[in-house]
Amino acid sequence: MFYEQRMSVPASPAELRAEYDEEFVQILETAGLEHVSMLTGIDEERLEAIGTDEQPSLSLEEAAQIQSQGADEPDPETIETMACEHLLLGMSTAVLDVDAVESELAIDLDPKEIQQKVERRAPMSFAEYVHLQHVIVGNTP
């Protein structure tokens, strides 16, 4: 579950995203694509593309909505809050500031954007979340 505190990550953000996509696919298969689409408002075509070469763009909020459809999962708001809190906790544990995170990111975010996204003062895509989590957890002792 992407919102849980991680102590290790795979070698690349792409591998981390693939791991999360596998979880999403399992949730979609169990709960039903049409049902999840109806509850989340995410188009079925986008949900079907998860885990394929046609990777859909998801917001962190949408990823939380999908995750919340799994068995015994918290509500989407709680998932999103926990995910961001674990990023902040990870930065503290790894003694990373936003400049250090920015210097290792494979995507283009400046330190101010990173701070705003992690503190939930700006929207975050799920891809951005995965990249941030990969850098932060990858630097945790």
Short mmCIF file of N, CA and C in Angstrom, two decimals:
data_model
loop_
_atom_site.label_atom_id
_atom_site.label_comp_id
_atom_site.label_asym_id
_atom_site.label_seq_id
_atom_site.Cartn_x
_atom_site.Cartn_y
_atom_site.Cartn_z
N MET A 1 0.83 -1.17 0.00
CA MET A 1 0.00 0.00 0.00
C MET A 1 0.88 1.24 0.00
N PHE A 2 0.66 2.07 -0.97
CA PHE A 2 1.57 3.19 -1.19
C PHE A 2 1.63 4.17 -0.03
N TYR A 3 0.61 4.23 0.78
CA TYR A 3 0.56 5.22 1.86
C TYR A 3 1.27 4.78 3.13
N GLU A 4 1.69 3.54 3.20
CA GLU A 4 2.37 3.05 4.40
C GLU A 4 3.82 3.50 4.42
N GLN A 5 4.38 3.57 5.62
CA GLN A 5 5.79 3.94 5.78
C GLN A 5 6.66 2.84 5.20
N ARG A 6 7.53 3.20 4.28
CA ARG A 6 8.44 2.24 3.66
C ARG A 6 9.82 2.40 4.25
N MET A 7 10.53 1.29 4.30
CA MET A 7 11.91 1.31 4.77
C MET A 7 12.89 1.03 3.64
N SER A 8 12.37 0.58 2.49
CA SER A 8 13.22 0.33 1.33
C SER A 8 12.38 0.52 0.07
N VAL A 9 13.07 0.73 -1.03
CA VAL A 9 12.42 0.90 -2.33
C VAL A 9 13.18 0.11 -3.38
N PRO A 10 12.53 -0.25 -4.48
CA PRO A 10 13.25 -0.91 -5.57
C PRO A 10 14.27 0.04 -6.20
N ALA A 11 14.99 -0.43 -7.18
CA ALA A 11 16.08 0.32 -7.79
C ALA A 11 15.65 1.59 -8.52
N SER A 12 14.41 1.65 -9.00
CA SER A 12 14.00 2.83 -9.77
C SER A 12 12.56 3.23 -9.43
N PRO A 13 12.23 4.49 -9.70
CA PRO A 13 10.83 4.92 -9.52
C PRO A 13 9.86 4.12 -10.39
N ALA A 14 10.30 3.71 -11.58
CA ALA A 14 9.43 2.92 -12.46
C ALA A 14 9.08 1.58 -11.83
N GLU A 15 10.05 0.95 -11.17
CA GLU A 15 9.78 -0.32 -10.49
C GLU A 15 8.84 -0.11 -9.31
N LEU A 16 9.01 1.00 -8.60
CA LEU A 16 8.13 1.31 -7.48
C LEU A 16 6.71 1.54 -7.98
N ARG A 17 6.57 2.27 -9.07
CA ARG A 17 5.24 2.52 -9.65
C ARG A 17 4.61 1.21 -10.10
N ALA A 18 5.40 0.32 -10.70
CA ALA A 18 4.87 -0.97 -11.14
C ALA A 18 4.35 -1.78 -9.95
N GLU A 19 5.04 -1.70 -8.84
CA GLU A 19 4.61 -2.39 -7.62
C GLU A 19 3.24 -1.87 -7.18
N TYR A 20 3.08 -0.55 -7.17
CA TYR A 20 1.80 0.03 -6.78
C TYR A 20 0.71 -0.26 -7.80
N ASP A 21 1.07 -0.26 -9.08
CA ASP A 21 0.08 -0.57 -10.11
C ASP A 21 -0.45 -1.99 -9.95
N GLU A 22 0.42 -2.92 -9.56
CA GLU A 22 -0.03 -4.30 -9.31
C GLU A 22 -1.09 -4.33 -8.21
N GLU A 23 -0.87 -3.55 -7.16
CA GLU A 23 -1.86 -3.47 -6.08
C GLU A 23 -3.18 -2.88 -6.59
N PHE A 24 -3.08 -1.82 -7.40
CA PHE A 24 -4.29 -1.21 -7.94
C PHE A 24 -5.05 -2.20 -8.82
N VAL A 25 -4.33 -2.95 -9.65
CA VAL A 25 -4.97 -3.93 -10.54
C VAL A 25 -5.71 -4.98 -9.71
N GLN A 26 -5.10 -5.44 -8.63
CA GLN A 26 -5.75 -6.42 -7.75
C GLN A 26 -7.03 -5.84 -7.15
N ILE A 27 -6.96 -4.59 -6.72
CA ILE A 27 -8.15 -3.93 -6.15
C ILE A 27 -9.24 -3.83 -7.20
N LEU A 28 -8.86 -3.43 -8.42
CA LEU A 28 -9.84 -3.28 -9.49
C LEU A 28 -10.47 -4.61 -9.86
N GLU A 29 -9.66 -5.68 -9.87
CA GLU A 29 -10.19 -7.01 -10.19
C GLU A 29 -11.15 -7.49 -9.10
N THR A 30 -10.82 -7.22 -7.86
CA THR A 30 -11.65 -7.68 -6.74
C THR A 30 -12.93 -6.86 -6.61
N ALA A 31 -12.80 -5.55 -6.65
CA ALA A 31 -13.96 -4.67 -6.44
C ALA A 31 -14.79 -4.48 -7.70
N GLY A 32 -14.18 -4.68 -8.86
CA GLY A 32 -14.88 -4.50 -10.12
C GLY A 32 -14.61 -3.13 -10.70
N LEU A 33 -14.20 -3.12 -11.95
CA LEU A 33 -13.83 -1.89 -12.65
C LEU A 33 -14.98 -0.88 -12.67
N GLU A 34 -16.15 -1.35 -13.05
CA GLU A 34 -17.32 -0.46 -13.15
C GLU A 34 -17.68 0.12 -11.78
N HIS A 35 -17.62 -0.72 -10.75
CA HIS A 35 -17.94 -0.29 -9.39
C HIS A 35 -16.96 0.79 -8.91
N VAL A 36 -15.67 0.55 -9.11
CA VAL A 36 -14.65 1.52 -8.68
C VAL A 36 -14.81 2.82 -9.46
N SER A 37 -15.08 2.71 -10.75
CA SER A 37 -15.29 3.91 -11.57
C SER A 37 -16.47 4.72 -11.05
N MET A 38 -17.55 4.03 -10.73
CA MET A 38 -18.75 4.71 -10.24
C MET A 38 -18.47 5.42 -8.90
N LEU A 39 -17.75 4.76 -8.01
CA LEU A 39 -17.49 5.33 -6.68
C LEU A 39 -16.45 6.45 -6.70
N THR A 40 -15.49 6.35 -7.61
CA THR A 40 -14.39 7.32 -7.63
C THR A 40 -14.57 8.44 -8.65
N GLY A 41 -15.39 8.19 -9.67
CA GLY A 41 -15.54 9.17 -10.74
C GLY A 41 -14.40 9.11 -11.76
N ILE A 42 -13.54 8.11 -11.65
CA ILE A 42 -12.44 7.94 -12.60
C ILE A 42 -12.95 7.10 -13.76
N ASP A 43 -12.74 7.57 -15.00
CA ASP A 43 -13.22 6.85 -16.18
C ASP A 43 -12.70 5.42 -16.21
N GLU A 44 -13.57 4.51 -16.66
CA GLU A 44 -13.19 3.10 -16.75
C GLU A 44 -11.97 2.91 -17.65
N GLU A 45 -11.88 3.69 -18.73
CA GLU A 45 -10.74 3.55 -19.65
C GLU A 45 -9.42 3.84 -18.95
N ARG A 46 -9.43 4.85 -18.09
CA ARG A 46 -8.22 5.18 -17.34
C ARG A 46 -7.89 4.08 -16.34
N LEU A 47 -8.90 3.55 -15.69
CA LEU A 47 -8.68 2.47 -14.73
C LEU A 47 -8.15 1.23 -15.43
N GLU A 48 -8.70 0.91 -16.60
CA GLU A 48 -8.24 -0.25 -17.37
C GLU A 48 -6.79 -0.12 -17.79
N ALA A 49 -6.32 1.09 -17.97
CA ALA A 49 -4.95 1.32 -18.45
C ALA A 49 -3.90 1.19 -17.34
N ILE A 50 -4.32 1.12 -16.09
CA ILE A 50 -3.36 0.98 -14.99
C ILE A 50 -2.61 -0.33 -15.15
N GLY A 51 -1.30 -0.26 -15.06
CA GLY A 51 -0.46 -1.45 -15.18
C GLY A 51 -0.16 -1.84 -16.61
N THR A 52 -0.55 -1.01 -17.58
CA THR A 52 -0.26 -1.30 -18.98
C THR A 52 0.76 -0.29 -19.51
N ASP A 53 1.12 -0.45 -20.77
CA ASP A 53 2.04 0.50 -21.40
C ASP A 53 1.38 1.87 -21.60
N GLU A 54 0.07 1.92 -21.54
CA GLU A 54 -0.69 3.17 -21.71
C GLU A 54 -0.99 3.79 -20.35
N GLN A 55 0.00 3.83 -19.48
CA GLN A 55 -0.13 4.30 -18.10
C GLN A 55 -0.92 5.61 -18.01
N PRO A 56 -2.05 5.61 -17.29
CA PRO A 56 -2.81 6.86 -17.17
C PRO A 56 -2.17 7.79 -16.14
N SER A 57 -2.38 9.06 -16.33
CA SER A 57 -1.94 10.04 -15.35
C SER A 57 -2.98 10.04 -14.23
N LEU A 58 -2.50 9.85 -13.00
CA LEU A 58 -3.38 9.88 -11.84
C LEU A 58 -2.90 10.94 -10.87
N SER A 59 -3.81 11.57 -10.19
CA SER A 59 -3.43 12.46 -9.10
C SER A 59 -3.25 11.59 -7.85
N LEU A 60 -2.58 12.13 -6.85
CA LEU A 60 -2.45 11.40 -5.59
C LEU A 60 -3.85 11.14 -5.01
N GLU A 61 -4.73 12.11 -5.16
CA GLU A 61 -6.10 11.96 -4.69
C GLU A 61 -6.81 10.79 -5.38
N GLU A 62 -6.63 10.66 -6.69
CA GLU A 62 -7.25 9.55 -7.43
C GLU A 62 -6.65 8.21 -7.00
N ALA A 63 -5.33 8.18 -6.81
CA ALA A 63 -4.69 6.94 -6.34
C ALA A 63 -5.25 6.54 -4.98
N ALA A 64 -5.47 7.52 -4.12
CA ALA A 64 -6.05 7.24 -2.80
C ALA A 64 -7.48 6.73 -2.92
N GLN A 65 -8.23 7.28 -3.87
CA GLN A 65 -9.60 6.81 -4.09
C GLN A 65 -9.61 5.35 -4.53
N ILE A 66 -8.69 4.99 -5.42
CA ILE A 66 -8.59 3.59 -5.87
C ILE A 66 -8.19 2.70 -4.70
N GLN A 67 -7.14 3.09 -3.98
CA GLN A 67 -6.64 2.30 -2.86
C GLN A 67 -7.73 2.08 -1.81
N SER A 68 -8.57 3.08 -1.59
CA SER A 68 -9.61 2.98 -0.56
C SER A 68 -10.67 1.93 -0.88
N GLN A 69 -10.70 1.46 -2.12
CA GLN A 69 -11.68 0.44 -2.50
C GLN A 69 -11.22 -0.97 -2.13
N GLY A 70 -9.99 -1.09 -1.66
CA GLY A 70 -9.49 -2.39 -1.22
C GLY A 70 -10.10 -2.78 0.12
N ALA A 71 -10.02 -4.06 0.44
CA ALA A 71 -10.57 -4.56 1.70
C ALA A 71 -9.84 -3.94 2.88
N ASP A 72 -10.61 -3.49 3.85
CA ASP A 72 -10.08 -2.94 5.11
C ASP A 72 -9.18 -1.73 4.92
N GLU A 73 -9.39 -0.97 3.87
CA GLU A 73 -8.60 0.23 3.62
C GLU A 73 -9.31 1.45 4.22
N PRO A 74 -8.54 2.43 4.68
CA PRO A 74 -9.16 3.66 5.18
C PRO A 74 -9.77 4.48 4.04
N ASP A 75 -10.42 5.56 4.39
CA ASP A 75 -11.03 6.43 3.39
C ASP A 75 -9.94 7.17 2.60
N PRO A 76 -10.27 7.69 1.42
CA PRO A 76 -9.26 8.34 0.57
C PRO A 76 -8.53 9.50 1.24
N GLU A 77 -9.24 10.32 2.00
CA GLU A 77 -8.61 11.47 2.66
C GLU A 77 -7.55 11.00 3.66
N THR A 78 -7.86 9.96 4.41
CA THR A 78 -6.90 9.41 5.37
C THR A 78 -5.68 8.84 4.65
N ILE A 79 -5.91 8.14 3.55
CA ILE A 79 -4.81 7.58 2.77
C ILE A 79 -3.89 8.68 2.27
N GLU A 80 -4.48 9.73 1.70
CA GLU A 80 -3.69 10.84 1.16
C GLU A 80 -2.91 11.54 2.28
N THR A 81 -3.55 11.75 3.41
CA THR A 81 -2.88 12.38 4.56
C THR A 81 -1.72 11.53 5.05
N MET A 82 -1.95 10.23 5.21
CA MET A 82 -0.90 9.33 5.68
C MET A 82 0.27 9.30 4.71
N ALA A 83 -0.03 9.26 3.42
CA ALA A 83 1.03 9.21 2.41
C ALA A 83 1.95 10.42 2.53
N CYS A 84 1.36 11.60 2.63
CA CYS A 84 2.17 12.82 2.72
C CYS A 84 2.89 12.93 4.06
N GLU A 85 2.24 12.50 5.13
CA GLU A 85 2.90 12.53 6.44
C GLU A 85 4.11 11.60 6.46
N HIS A 86 4.00 10.47 5.77
CA HIS A 86 5.15 9.56 5.71
C HIS A 86 6.29 10.13 4.87
N LEU A 87 5.96 10.94 3.87
CA LEU A 87 7.03 11.63 3.13
C LEU A 87 7.76 12.60 4.06
N LEU A 88 7.00 13.38 4.81
CA LEU A 88 7.61 14.34 5.75
C LEU A 88 8.43 13.62 6.81
N LEU A 89 7.89 12.54 7.35
CA LEU A 89 8.61 11.77 8.35
C LEU A 89 9.89 11.19 7.75
N GLY A 90 9.79 10.70 6.53
CA GLY A 90 10.96 10.15 5.85
C GLY A 90 12.04 11.20 5.63
N MET A 91 11.62 12.42 5.29
CA MET A 91 12.60 13.50 5.12
C MET A 91 13.31 13.79 6.43
N SER A 92 12.57 13.76 7.53
CA SER A 92 13.18 13.99 8.85
C SER A 92 14.14 12.87 9.21
N THR A 93 13.70 11.64 9.00
CA THR A 93 14.53 10.48 9.32
C THR A 93 15.82 10.46 8.50
N ALA A 94 15.70 10.78 7.23
CA ALA A 94 16.86 10.78 6.33
C ALA A 94 17.66 12.08 6.41
N VAL A 95 17.19 13.03 7.20
CA VAL A 95 17.81 14.35 7.34
C VAL A 95 17.97 14.98 5.95
N LEU A 96 16.84 15.07 5.24
CA LEU A 96 16.81 15.66 3.91
C LEU A 96 15.97 16.93 3.94
N ASP A 97 16.48 17.98 3.32
CA ASP A 97 15.64 19.15 3.12
C ASP A 97 15.17 19.13 1.67
N VAL A 98 14.32 20.07 1.30
CA VAL A 98 13.76 20.05 -0.05
C VAL A 98 14.83 20.25 -1.12
N ASP A 99 15.90 20.97 -0.81
CA ASP A 99 16.98 21.14 -1.78
C ASP A 99 17.68 19.81 -2.05
N ALA A 100 17.90 19.03 -1.00
CA ALA A 100 18.54 17.72 -1.17
C ALA A 100 17.64 16.78 -1.97
N VAL A 101 16.34 16.80 -1.69
CA VAL A 101 15.40 15.97 -2.44
C VAL A 101 15.41 16.38 -3.90
N GLU A 102 15.33 17.68 -4.15
CA GLU A 102 15.30 18.20 -5.53
C GLU A 102 16.53 17.78 -6.32
N SER A 103 17.68 17.77 -5.67
CA SER A 103 18.93 17.44 -6.37
C SER A 103 18.97 15.99 -6.85
N GLU A 104 18.16 15.12 -6.26
CA GLU A 104 18.16 13.71 -6.64
C GLU A 104 16.94 13.28 -7.45
N LEU A 105 15.98 14.18 -7.61
CA LEU A 105 14.77 13.83 -8.35
C LEU A 105 15.04 13.68 -9.84
N ALA A 106 14.41 12.68 -10.44
CA ALA A 106 14.52 12.47 -11.88
C ALA A 106 13.46 13.26 -12.64
N ILE A 107 12.63 13.99 -11.92
CA ILE A 107 11.60 14.83 -12.54
C ILE A 107 11.87 16.28 -12.17
N ASP A 108 11.23 17.19 -12.89
CA ASP A 108 11.50 18.61 -12.72
C ASP A 108 10.54 19.25 -11.71
N LEU A 109 10.97 19.31 -10.46
CA LEU A 109 10.26 20.04 -9.41
C LEU A 109 11.28 20.87 -8.66
N ASP A 110 10.94 22.13 -8.40
CA ASP A 110 11.87 22.94 -7.62
C ASP A 110 11.57 22.76 -6.13
N PRO A 111 12.49 23.19 -5.26
CA PRO A 111 12.31 22.98 -3.82
C PRO A 111 10.98 23.53 -3.27
N LYS A 112 10.57 24.70 -3.77
CA LYS A 112 9.31 25.28 -3.29
C LYS A 112 8.13 24.38 -3.66
N GLU A 113 8.13 23.87 -4.89
CA GLU A 113 7.05 22.97 -5.32
C GLU A 113 7.03 21.70 -4.47
N ILE A 114 8.21 21.16 -4.21
CA ILE A 114 8.31 19.95 -3.38
C ILE A 114 7.69 20.20 -2.02
N GLN A 115 8.08 21.30 -1.39
CA GLN A 115 7.56 21.64 -0.06
C GLN A 115 6.04 21.76 -0.09
N GLN A 116 5.52 22.48 -1.08
CA GLN A 116 4.08 22.69 -1.17
C GLN A 116 3.33 21.37 -1.38
N LYS A 117 3.87 20.51 -2.21
CA LYS A 117 3.21 19.24 -2.50
C LYS A 117 3.24 18.31 -1.30
N VAL A 118 4.38 18.20 -0.65
CA VAL A 118 4.50 17.31 0.50
C VAL A 118 3.61 17.79 1.65
N GLU A 119 3.48 19.10 1.79
CA GLU A 119 2.62 19.66 2.85
C GLU A 119 1.16 19.76 2.42
N ARG A 120 0.84 19.28 1.22
CA ARG A 120 -0.52 19.26 0.68
C ARG A 120 -1.09 20.66 0.45
N ARG A 121 -0.22 21.61 0.17
CA ARG A 121 -0.66 22.96 -0.17
C ARG A 121 -0.76 23.15 -1.67
N ALA A 122 -0.34 22.12 -2.43
CA ALA A 122 -0.44 22.12 -3.89
C ALA A 122 -0.77 20.69 -4.32
N PRO A 123 -1.53 20.54 -5.40
CA PRO A 123 -1.87 19.19 -5.84
C PRO A 123 -0.62 18.42 -6.27
N MET A 124 -0.67 17.10 -6.07
CA MET A 124 0.46 16.25 -6.43
C MET A 124 -0.05 15.12 -7.32
N SER A 125 0.67 14.86 -8.39
CA SER A 125 0.33 13.70 -9.21
C SER A 125 0.86 12.45 -8.51
N PHE A 126 0.31 11.30 -8.87
CA PHE A 126 0.80 10.07 -8.27
C PHE A 126 2.23 9.80 -8.73
N ALA A 127 2.55 10.17 -9.97
CA ALA A 127 3.93 10.00 -10.47
C ALA A 127 4.90 10.83 -9.64
N GLU A 128 4.52 12.07 -9.31
CA GLU A 128 5.38 12.91 -8.46
C GLU A 128 5.56 12.27 -7.09
N TYR A 129 4.46 11.76 -6.54
CA TYR A 129 4.53 11.10 -5.24
C TYR A 129 5.52 9.94 -5.28
N VAL A 130 5.42 9.11 -6.29
CA VAL A 130 6.29 7.94 -6.41
C VAL A 130 7.75 8.37 -6.50
N HIS A 131 8.04 9.39 -7.29
CA HIS A 131 9.42 9.88 -7.42
C HIS A 131 9.93 10.45 -6.10
N LEU A 132 9.10 11.22 -5.42
CA LEU A 132 9.50 11.78 -4.13
C LEU A 132 9.74 10.67 -3.12
N GLN A 133 8.83 9.72 -3.06
CA GLN A 133 8.99 8.62 -2.12
C GLN A 133 10.26 7.83 -2.42
N HIS A 134 10.55 7.61 -3.69
CA HIS A 134 11.74 6.86 -4.06
C HIS A 134 13.01 7.56 -3.57
N VAL A 135 13.10 8.86 -3.77
CA VAL A 135 14.27 9.61 -3.33
C VAL A 135 14.37 9.61 -1.81
N ILE A 136 13.27 9.89 -1.14
CA ILE A 136 13.29 10.01 0.32
C ILE A 136 13.64 8.67 0.98
N VAL A 137 12.93 7.63 0.62
CA VAL A 137 13.18 6.32 1.23
C VAL A 137 14.56 5.79 0.83
N GLY A 138 14.96 6.07 -0.40
CA GLY A 138 16.27 5.63 -0.86
C GLY A 138 17.43 6.26 -0.10
N ASN A 139 17.18 7.37 0.57
CA ASN A 139 18.22 8.06 1.35
C ASN A 139 18.08 7.84 2.86
N THR A 140 17.14 7.01 3.25
CA THR A 140 16.94 6.74 4.67
C THR A 140 17.97 5.72 5.15
N PRO A 141 18.65 6.04 6.25
CA PRO A 141 19.68 5.10 6.74
C PRO A 141 19.08 3.81 7.27
#
